[in-house]
Amino acid sequence: LVRIGVVQNSIVKETTAPVADQRAAIYAKITKITEAASLCGVNIICYQEAWTMPFAFCTREKQPWCEFAESAENGPTTQLCQELARKYNMVIVSPILERDEVHGDVLWNTAVVISNTGSFLGKSRKNHIPRVGDFNESTYYMEGDTGHVVFQTQFGRIAINICYGRHHPQNWMMYGVNGADIVFNPSATVGGLSEPMWGIEARNAAIANSYFTCAINRVGTEVFPNEFTSGDGRPAHKDFGHFYGSSYIAAPDGCRTPGLSRTRDGLLIAEVDLNLCRQVKDRWGFRMTQRLDLYAASLTAAIHPEYQPPIVKDLC
């Protein structure tokens, strides 16, 4: 039995406040929420995508947003999470804007995993970068290069499918192939774009891959000082809509928790039995009938420029 906690929250300070003030305010909020999670016996907690900052990647402006970037291994956010993990005996998944100081200060959208002992366990970078509407994230970072890493913790094997990766079934699949029991999906997504799909994708992934999934969104509307456009002919604007929260946890047998609020901060806690992952595999045999060999061969052929789809045409 493992007790999972997922957090959705709004930012605290206005986006025009100094970076240090914005980050300190978020730290204070999340520290209180994490303390509440510990009182409820949470073993693993995951925060929302880029939780230390406003989701400013719509603006395409480098300043001051790049100032939020920090080292995954020893930045201030990781140090805070290490303190909290040790204090509460809790595994913490901390999605941040990473600055890779070893490789030319390039930026990544990264989830840092802190062991319940307080040690840095590793990191997982966002595999799929959106190019839709106001989500112009390729201005800031590239597709991740860490693959589909799974982290063995005291409370099970976990993985992180960051935000837009939930739209790609192959992404979910590979975390299952690599043995994940729980896959977190820390996100930042707005109502007009993705809400009809929100309750479906993570739940379907849990069923298809025989693991637990945790769909995490933020809440509120974040307003920026300068206008930006969506490239769709509509007027320029200073926000890109309402983050609708609605975070939930789904199980491999298809059941799910209720969602958190569309408008309020929230901590969702669910106690799960990891034995269910194997029980569902034994019952349905999805992994046994998956035919990875068939798809590996087909995909290998399909990526070549000379590939022709095997379409049988009726010439009559």
mmCIF file of C-alpha atoms in Angstrom:
data_model
loop_
_atom_site.group_PDB
_atom_site.id
_atom_site.type_symbol
_atom_site.label_atom_id
_atom_site.label_comp_id
_atom_site.label_asym_id
_atom_site.label_seq_id
_atom_site.Cartn_x
_atom_site.Cartn_y
_atom_site.Cartn_z
ATOM 1 C CA LEU A 1 0.000 0.000 0.000
ATOM 2 C CA VAL A 2 1.392 3.370 -1.055
ATOM 3 C CA ARG A 3 -0.107 6.751 -0.295
ATOM 4 C CA ILE A 4 0.248 9.209 -3.204
ATOM 5 C CA GLY A 5 -0.163 12.971 -2.978
ATOM 6 C CA VAL A 6 -0.545 15.336 -5.941
ATOM 7 C CA VAL A 7 -0.594 19.128 -5.667
ATOM 8 C CA GLN A 8 -2.264 21.758 -7.819
ATOM 9 C CA ASN A 9 -1.898 25.439 -7.007
ATOM 10 C CA SER A 10 -2.005 28.985 -8.293
ATOM 11 C CA ILE A 11 0.948 31.320 -8.186
ATOM 12 C CA VAL A 12 1.151 33.737 -5.249
ATOM 13 C CA LYS A 13 2.791 36.983 -6.360
ATOM 14 C CA GLU A 14 2.021 38.922 -9.515
ATOM 15 C CA THR A 15 4.216 38.073 -12.489
ATOM 16 C CA THR A 16 5.740 41.560 -12.309
ATOM 17 C CA ALA A 17 7.188 40.949 -8.839
ATOM 18 C CA PRO A 18 10.939 40.287 -8.486
ATOM 19 C CA VAL A 19 11.868 36.692 -9.292
ATOM 20 C CA ALA A 20 13.187 36.060 -5.786
ATOM 21 C CA ASP A 21 9.904 37.254 -4.253
ATOM 22 C CA GLN A 22 7.779 35.131 -6.586
ATOM 23 C CA ARG A 23 9.807 32.023 -5.843
ATOM 24 C CA ALA A 24 9.888 32.602 -2.078
ATOM 25 C CA ALA A 25 6.106 32.953 -1.980
ATOM 26 C CA ILE A 26 5.609 29.715 -3.903
ATOM 27 C CA TYR A 27 8.115 27.958 -1.632
ATOM 28 C CA ALA A 28 6.121 29.024 1.420
ATOM 29 C CA LYS A 29 2.840 27.777 -0.058
ATOM 30 C CA ILE A 30 4.213 24.407 -1.166
ATOM 31 C CA THR A 31 6.037 23.870 2.125
ATOM 32 C CA LYS A 32 2.726 24.185 3.976
ATOM 33 C CA ILE A 33 0.971 21.834 1.555
ATOM 34 C CA THR A 34 3.782 19.288 1.884
ATOM 35 C CA GLU A 35 3.520 19.470 5.666
ATOM 36 C CA ALA A 36 -0.213 18.767 5.361
ATOM 37 C CA ALA A 37 0.593 15.782 3.123
ATOM 38 C CA SER A 38 2.980 14.413 5.736
ATOM 39 C CA LEU A 39 0.266 14.618 8.391
ATOM 40 C CA CYS A 40 -1.857 12.448 6.099
ATOM 41 C CA GLY A 41 0.888 9.847 5.732
ATOM 42 C CA VAL A 42 1.796 10.551 2.117
ATOM 43 C CA ASN A 43 4.730 8.470 0.824
ATOM 44 C CA ILE A 44 5.221 10.085 -2.612
ATOM 45 C CA ILE A 45 4.221 13.618 -3.572
ATOM 46 C CA CYS A 46 4.366 15.293 -6.976
ATOM 47 C CA TYR A 47 4.061 19.022 -7.666
ATOM 48 C CA GLN A 48 2.750 20.589 -10.871
ATOM 49 C CA GLU A 49 4.833 21.366 -13.961
ATOM 50 C CA ALA A 50 7.359 24.197 -13.444
ATOM 51 C CA TRP A 51 5.908 24.715 -9.978
ATOM 52 C CA THR A 52 8.405 27.369 -8.871
ATOM 53 C CA MET A 53 7.282 29.974 -11.428
ATOM 54 C CA PRO A 54 4.417 31.304 -13.531
ATOM 55 C CA PHE A 55 3.947 29.348 -16.738
ATOM 56 C CA ALA A 56 5.541 32.117 -18.768
ATOM 57 C CA PHE A 57 6.487 30.067 -21.819
ATOM 58 C CA CYS A 58 3.590 31.590 -23.756
ATOM 59 C CA THR A 59 5.325 34.969 -23.845
ATOM 60 C CA ARG A 60 8.374 33.971 -25.904
ATOM 61 C CA GLU A 61 10.351 36.490 -23.824
ATOM 62 C CA LYS A 62 13.600 35.345 -22.254
ATOM 63 C CA GLN A 63 13.640 37.823 -19.396
ATOM 64 C CA PRO A 64 12.927 37.578 -16.586
ATOM 65 C CA TRP A 65 11.658 34.013 -17.030
ATOM 66 C CA CYS A 66 15.038 32.408 -17.639
ATOM 67 C CA GLU A 67 16.063 33.676 -14.209
ATOM 68 C CA PHE A 68 13.842 30.997 -12.690
ATOM 69 C CA ALA A 69 16.054 28.279 -14.219
ATOM 70 C CA GLU A 70 18.315 26.422 -11.812
ATOM 71 C CA SER A 71 20.464 23.337 -11.375
ATOM 72 C CA ALA A 72 18.536 20.101 -10.999
ATOM 73 C CA GLU A 73 21.260 18.605 -8.833
ATOM 74 C CA ASN A 74 21.959 21.391 -6.344
ATOM 75 C CA GLY A 75 19.705 24.383 -7.070
ATOM 76 C CA PRO A 76 17.677 26.074 -4.330
ATOM 77 C CA THR A 77 14.493 24.158 -5.161
ATOM 78 C CA THR A 78 16.232 20.798 -4.964
ATOM 79 C CA GLN A 79 17.804 21.815 -1.667
ATOM 80 C CA LEU A 80 14.373 22.736 -0.289
ATOM 81 C CA CYS A 81 12.885 19.449 -1.474
ATOM 82 C CA GLN A 82 15.753 17.497 0.058
ATOM 83 C CA GLU A 83 15.020 19.108 3.423
ATOM 84 C CA LEU A 84 11.315 18.317 3.147
ATOM 85 C CA ALA A 85 11.940 14.743 1.971
ATOM 86 C CA ARG A 86 14.245 14.012 4.914
ATOM 87 C CA LYS A 87 11.918 15.682 7.388
ATOM 88 C CA TYR A 88 8.799 13.832 6.263
ATOM 89 C CA ASN A 89 10.276 10.528 4.940
ATOM 90 C CA MET A 90 8.638 11.324 1.609
ATOM 91 C CA VAL A 91 9.696 10.862 -2.022
ATOM 92 C CA ILE A 92 9.274 14.211 -3.798
ATOM 93 C CA VAL A 93 8.840 14.753 -7.544
ATOM 94 C CA SER A 94 9.771 18.366 -8.256
ATOM 95 C CA PRO A 95 9.250 19.657 -11.830
ATOM 96 C CA ILE A 96 11.411 22.726 -12.491
ATOM 97 C CA LEU A 97 12.941 24.800 -15.262
ATOM 98 C CA GLU A 98 16.427 23.301 -15.304
ATOM 99 C CA ARG A 99 19.646 25.097 -16.200
ATOM 100 C CA ASP A 100 22.255 22.542 -17.261
ATOM 101 C CA GLU A 101 25.405 24.267 -16.038
ATOM 102 C CA VAL A 102 27.627 21.434 -17.234
ATOM 103 C CA HIS A 103 26.482 21.665 -20.854
ATOM 104 C CA GLY A 104 26.510 25.330 -21.782
ATOM 105 C CA ASP A 105 23.743 26.575 -19.471
ATOM 106 C CA VAL A 106 21.029 25.181 -21.760
ATOM 107 C CA LEU A 107 17.498 24.976 -20.361
ATOM 108 C CA TRP A 108 15.283 21.919 -19.947
ATOM 109 C CA ASN A 109 11.812 21.220 -18.626
ATOM 110 C CA THR A 110 12.764 18.691 -15.965
ATOM 111 C CA ALA A 111 11.287 16.684 -13.112
ATOM 112 C CA VAL A 112 13.721 16.101 -10.244
ATOM 113 C CA VAL A 113 13.205 13.023 -8.061
ATOM 114 C CA ILE A 114 14.280 13.258 -4.432
ATOM 115 C CA SER A 115 14.462 10.065 -2.357
ATOM 116 C CA ASN A 116 12.716 9.872 1.005
ATOM 117 C CA THR A 117 16.225 9.868 2.481
ATOM 118 C CA GLY A 118 16.774 13.353 1.017
ATOM 119 C CA SER A 119 19.232 12.263 -1.643
ATOM 120 C CA PHE A 120 19.053 13.366 -5.278
ATOM 121 C CA LEU A 121 17.813 10.240 -7.066
ATOM 122 C CA GLY A 122 17.762 11.543 -10.633
ATOM 123 C CA LYS A 123 15.874 13.588 -13.214
ATOM 124 C CA SER A 124 13.578 13.101 -16.172
ATOM 125 C CA ARG A 125 13.228 15.647 -18.966
ATOM 126 C CA LYS A 126 10.100 16.471 -20.974
ATOM 127 C CA ASN A 127 10.033 14.330 -24.110
ATOM 128 C CA HIS A 128 7.442 16.169 -26.218
ATOM 129 C CA ILE A 129 7.343 19.947 -26.674
ATOM 130 C CA PRO A 130 4.041 21.558 -27.786
ATOM 131 C CA ARG A 131 3.769 23.804 -30.782
ATOM 132 C CA VAL A 132 0.136 24.793 -30.443
ATOM 133 C CA GLY A 133 -1.590 28.078 -29.644
ATOM 134 C CA ASP A 134 0.177 30.042 -26.931
ATOM 135 C CA PHE A 135 2.315 27.095 -25.843
ATOM 136 C CA ASN A 136 5.518 28.181 -27.573
ATOM 137 C CA GLU A 137 7.845 26.221 -25.316
ATOM 138 C CA SER A 138 10.451 25.442 -27.960
ATOM 139 C CA THR A 139 11.620 29.044 -27.465
ATOM 140 C CA TYR A 140 12.999 27.957 -24.094
ATOM 141 C CA TYR A 141 13.984 24.276 -24.235
ATOM 142 C CA MET A 142 14.248 21.288 -26.542
ATOM 143 C CA GLU A 143 12.784 17.801 -26.417
ATOM 144 C CA GLY A 144 14.243 15.837 -23.519
ATOM 145 C CA ASP A 145 17.184 13.464 -23.824
ATOM 146 C CA THR A 146 16.660 11.245 -20.773
ATOM 147 C CA GLY A 147 14.335 8.789 -22.493
ATOM 148 C CA HIS A 148 11.839 6.919 -20.338
ATOM 149 C CA VAL A 149 13.705 6.506 -17.085
ATOM 150 C CA VAL A 150 11.988 4.769 -14.163
ATOM 151 C CA PHE A 151 13.039 5.403 -10.566
ATOM 152 C CA GLN A 152 13.070 2.577 -8.036
ATOM 153 C CA THR A 153 12.042 4.079 -4.713
ATOM 154 C CA GLN A 154 11.199 2.596 -1.335
ATOM 155 C CA PHE A 155 7.533 3.048 -2.283
ATOM 156 C CA GLY A 156 7.560 1.554 -5.776
ATOM 157 C CA ARG A 157 8.846 2.287 -9.284
ATOM 158 C CA ILE A 158 7.823 5.731 -10.496
ATOM 159 C CA ALA A 159 8.165 7.710 -13.725
ATOM 160 C CA ILE A 160 7.262 11.202 -14.913
ATOM 161 C CA ASN A 161 5.482 11.933 -18.200
ATOM 162 C CA ILE A 162 5.621 15.724 -18.282
ATOM 163 C CA CYS A 163 2.576 17.614 -19.612
ATOM 164 C CA TYR A 164 2.287 17.424 -23.418
ATOM 165 C CA GLY A 165 3.696 13.887 -23.414
ATOM 166 C CA ARG A 166 0.268 12.688 -22.278
ATOM 167 C CA HIS A 167 -1.001 13.198 -25.841
ATOM 168 C CA HIS A 168 1.416 10.531 -27.151
ATOM 169 C CA PRO A 169 0.440 6.927 -26.350
ATOM 170 C CA GLN A 170 3.932 5.670 -27.187
ATOM 171 C CA ASN A 171 5.318 7.890 -24.431
ATOM 172 C CA TRP A 172 3.024 6.338 -21.825
ATOM 173 C CA MET A 173 3.769 2.886 -23.234
ATOM 174 C CA MET A 174 7.518 3.099 -22.783
ATOM 175 C CA TYR A 175 7.256 3.929 -19.078
ATOM 176 C CA GLY A 176 5.229 0.740 -18.756
ATOM 177 C CA VAL A 177 7.724 -1.262 -20.803
ATOM 178 C CA ASN A 178 10.425 -0.033 -18.415
ATOM 179 C CA GLY A 179 8.526 -1.240 -15.374
ATOM 180 C CA ALA A 180 6.772 1.770 -13.822
ATOM 181 C CA ASP A 181 4.120 1.204 -11.148
ATOM 182 C CA ILE A 182 3.062 4.867 -10.956
ATOM 183 C CA VAL A 183 3.425 7.506 -13.697
ATOM 184 C CA PHE A 184 2.994 11.159 -12.769
ATOM 185 C CA ASN A 185 1.843 13.674 -15.381
ATOM 186 C CA PRO A 186 2.633 17.150 -14.015
ATOM 187 C CA SER A 187 1.017 19.623 -16.386
ATOM 188 C CA ALA A 188 0.003 23.214 -17.097
ATOM 189 C CA THR A 189 -2.953 23.286 -19.446
ATOM 190 C CA VAL A 190 -5.872 25.637 -20.057
ATOM 191 C CA GLY A 191 -9.593 25.111 -20.492
ATOM 192 C CA GLY A 192 -10.133 26.189 -24.061
ATOM 193 C CA LEU A 193 -7.432 23.884 -25.364
ATOM 194 C CA SER A 194 -7.402 20.514 -23.638
ATOM 195 C CA GLU A 195 -10.146 20.092 -21.061
ATOM 196 C CA PRO A 196 -12.274 17.674 -23.131
ATOM 197 C CA MET A 197 -9.314 15.261 -23.252
ATOM 198 C CA TRP A 198 -8.151 15.728 -19.661
ATOM 199 C CA GLY A 199 -10.234 13.076 -17.951
ATOM 200 C CA ILE A 200 -9.580 10.550 -20.704
ATOM 201 C CA GLU A 201 -5.869 10.436 -21.487
ATOM 202 C CA ALA A 202 -4.285 9.564 -18.146
ATOM 203 C CA ARG A 203 -7.094 7.144 -17.362
ATOM 204 C CA ASN A 204 -6.675 5.395 -20.703
ATOM 205 C CA ALA A 205 -2.928 5.204 -20.122
ATOM 206 C CA ALA A 206 -3.467 3.528 -16.749
ATOM 207 C CA ILE A 207 -5.668 0.902 -18.402
ATOM 208 C CA ALA A 208 -3.453 0.304 -21.439
ATOM 209 C CA ASN A 209 -0.220 0.039 -19.459
ATOM 210 C CA SER A 210 -1.360 -1.575 -16.195
ATOM 211 C CA TYR A 211 -0.038 1.106 -13.838
ATOM 212 C CA PHE A 212 -1.366 4.008 -11.792
ATOM 213 C CA THR A 213 -1.405 7.474 -13.366
ATOM 214 C CA CYS A 214 -1.548 10.884 -11.704
ATOM 215 C CA ALA A 215 -2.838 13.761 -13.838
ATOM 216 C CA ILE A 216 -1.789 17.089 -12.277
ATOM 217 C CA ASN A 217 -2.756 20.549 -13.500
ATOM 218 C CA ARG A 218 -2.364 24.057 -12.045
ATOM 219 C CA VAL A 219 -5.167 26.541 -11.296
ATOM 220 C CA GLY A 220 -5.810 30.220 -11.873
ATOM 221 C CA THR A 221 -5.169 32.718 -14.647
ATOM 222 C CA GLU A 222 -1.667 34.170 -14.948
ATOM 223 C CA VAL A 223 -1.388 37.670 -16.435
ATOM 224 C CA PHE A 224 1.848 38.945 -17.957
ATOM 225 C CA PRO A 225 3.000 42.542 -18.463
ATOM 226 C CA ASN A 226 3.334 42.419 -22.258
ATOM 227 C CA GLU A 227 0.849 41.278 -24.867
ATOM 228 C CA PHE A 228 1.508 38.256 -27.065
ATOM 229 C CA THR A 229 -0.345 36.583 -29.926
ATOM 230 C CA SER A 230 -1.283 32.998 -30.676
ATOM 231 C CA GLY A 231 -0.532 33.148 -34.389
ATOM 232 C CA ASP A 232 -4.218 32.501 -35.142
ATOM 233 C CA GLY A 233 -5.337 35.977 -36.201
ATOM 234 C CA ARG A 234 -7.018 36.774 -32.903
ATOM 235 C CA PRO A 235 -6.190 39.913 -30.900
ATOM 236 C CA ALA A 236 -3.091 40.025 -28.727
ATOM 237 C CA HIS A 237 -3.638 39.256 -25.064
ATOM 238 C CA LYS A 238 -1.788 39.154 -21.723
ATOM 239 C CA ASP A 239 -2.899 35.749 -20.465
ATOM 240 C CA PHE A 240 -3.574 32.458 -22.153
ATOM 241 C CA GLY A 241 -6.590 31.328 -20.260
ATOM 242 C CA HIS A 242 -7.764 29.532 -17.150
ATOM 243 C CA PHE A 243 -5.747 26.650 -15.769
ATOM 244 C CA TYR A 244 -8.585 24.332 -14.820
ATOM 245 C CA GLY A 245 -7.016 22.161 -12.126
ATOM 246 C CA SER A 246 -9.150 18.988 -11.971
ATOM 247 C CA SER A 247 -6.184 16.824 -10.930
ATOM 248 C CA TYR A 248 -6.978 13.127 -10.429
ATOM 249 C CA ILE A 249 -5.443 9.680 -9.979
ATOM 250 C CA ALA A 250 -6.406 6.653 -12.104
ATOM 251 C CA ALA A 251 -5.846 2.952 -11.535
ATOM 252 C CA PRO A 252 -4.974 0.123 -13.966
ATOM 253 C CA ASP A 253 -8.439 -1.411 -13.575
ATOM 254 C CA GLY A 254 -10.026 1.775 -14.972
ATOM 255 C CA CYS A 255 -11.306 3.345 -11.763
ATOM 256 C CA ARG A 256 -10.267 6.851 -10.773
ATOM 257 C CA THR A 257 -10.593 9.386 -7.992
ATOM 258 C CA PRO A 258 -12.803 12.439 -8.219
ATOM 259 C CA GLY A 259 -10.957 15.463 -9.581
ATOM 260 C CA LEU A 260 -9.807 18.379 -7.498
ATOM 261 C CA SER A 261 -11.379 21.825 -7.936
ATOM 262 C CA ARG A 262 -11.240 23.753 -11.210
ATOM 263 C CA THR A 263 -10.446 26.963 -9.335
ATOM 264 C CA ARG A 264 -8.819 26.260 -5.966
ATOM 265 C CA ASP A 265 -5.487 25.006 -4.708
ATOM 266 C CA GLY A 266 -5.637 21.380 -3.703
ATOM 267 C CA LEU A 267 -3.867 18.340 -2.337
ATOM 268 C CA LEU A 268 -5.279 15.031 -3.563
ATOM 269 C CA ILE A 269 -4.318 11.913 -1.611
ATOM 270 C CA ALA A 270 -5.025 8.341 -2.674
ATOM 271 C CA GLU A 271 -3.880 5.107 -1.095
ATOM 272 C CA VAL A 272 -3.118 2.557 -3.810
ATOM 273 C CA ASP A 273 -2.228 -1.121 -3.762
ATOM 274 C CA LEU A 274 0.645 -1.710 -6.169
ATOM 275 C CA ASN A 275 -0.286 -5.387 -6.361
ATOM 276 C CA LEU A 276 -3.151 -4.272 -8.593
ATOM 277 C CA CYS A 277 -0.674 -3.616 -11.412
ATOM 278 C CA ARG A 278 0.295 -7.291 -11.616
ATOM 279 C CA GLN A 279 -3.250 -8.502 -10.998
ATOM 280 C CA VAL A 280 -4.541 -6.497 -13.955
ATOM 281 C CA LYS A 281 -1.666 -7.715 -16.144
ATOM 282 C CA ASP A 282 -2.546 -11.311 -15.269
ATOM 283 C CA ARG A 283 -6.236 -10.757 -15.929
ATOM 284 C CA TRP A 284 -6.114 -8.854 -19.199
ATOM 285 C CA GLY A 285 -2.766 -9.942 -20.638
ATOM 286 C CA PHE A 286 -2.180 -6.598 -22.361
ATOM 287 C CA ARG A 287 1.583 -6.892 -22.024
ATOM 288 C CA MET A 288 1.528 -10.493 -23.217
ATOM 289 C CA THR A 289 -0.490 -9.556 -26.304
ATOM 290 C CA GLN A 290 1.247 -6.243 -26.985
ATOM 291 C CA ARG A 291 3.298 -7.423 -30.016
ATOM 292 C CA LEU A 292 6.167 -4.989 -29.531
ATOM 293 C CA ASP A 293 8.128 -6.913 -32.147
ATOM 294 C CA LEU A 294 5.496 -6.139 -34.768
ATOM 295 C CA TYR A 295 5.419 -2.418 -33.994
ATOM 296 C CA ALA A 296 9.189 -2.148 -33.667
ATOM 297 C CA ALA A 297 9.575 -3.460 -37.206
ATOM 298 C CA SER A 298 6.789 -1.254 -38.566
ATOM 299 C CA LEU A 299 8.086 1.904 -36.914
ATOM 300 C CA THR A 300 11.655 1.191 -37.987
ATOM 301 C CA ALA A 301 10.458 1.050 -41.585
ATOM 302 C CA ALA A 302 8.160 4.078 -41.272
ATOM 303 C CA ILE A 303 10.870 6.539 -40.216
ATOM 304 C CA HIS A 304 12.837 6.129 -43.450
ATOM 305 C CA PRO A 305 12.271 8.776 -46.167
ATOM 306 C CA GLU A 306 11.561 6.169 -48.834
ATOM 307 C CA TYR A 307 8.823 4.526 -46.778
ATOM 308 C CA GLN A 308 5.507 3.929 -48.513
ATOM 309 C CA PRO A 309 2.441 3.085 -46.408
ATOM 310 C CA PRO A 310 1.041 -0.364 -47.316
ATOM 311 C CA ILE A 311 -2.249 0.949 -48.661
ATOM 312 C CA VAL A 312 -4.187 -1.444 -50.873
ATOM 313 C CA LYS A 313 -6.068 0.612 -53.480
ATOM 314 C CA ASP A 314 -9.252 -0.367 -55.242
ATOM 315 C CA LEU A 315 -8.496 0.282 -58.927
ATOM 316 C CA CYS A 316 -11.956 -0.598 -60.208
#
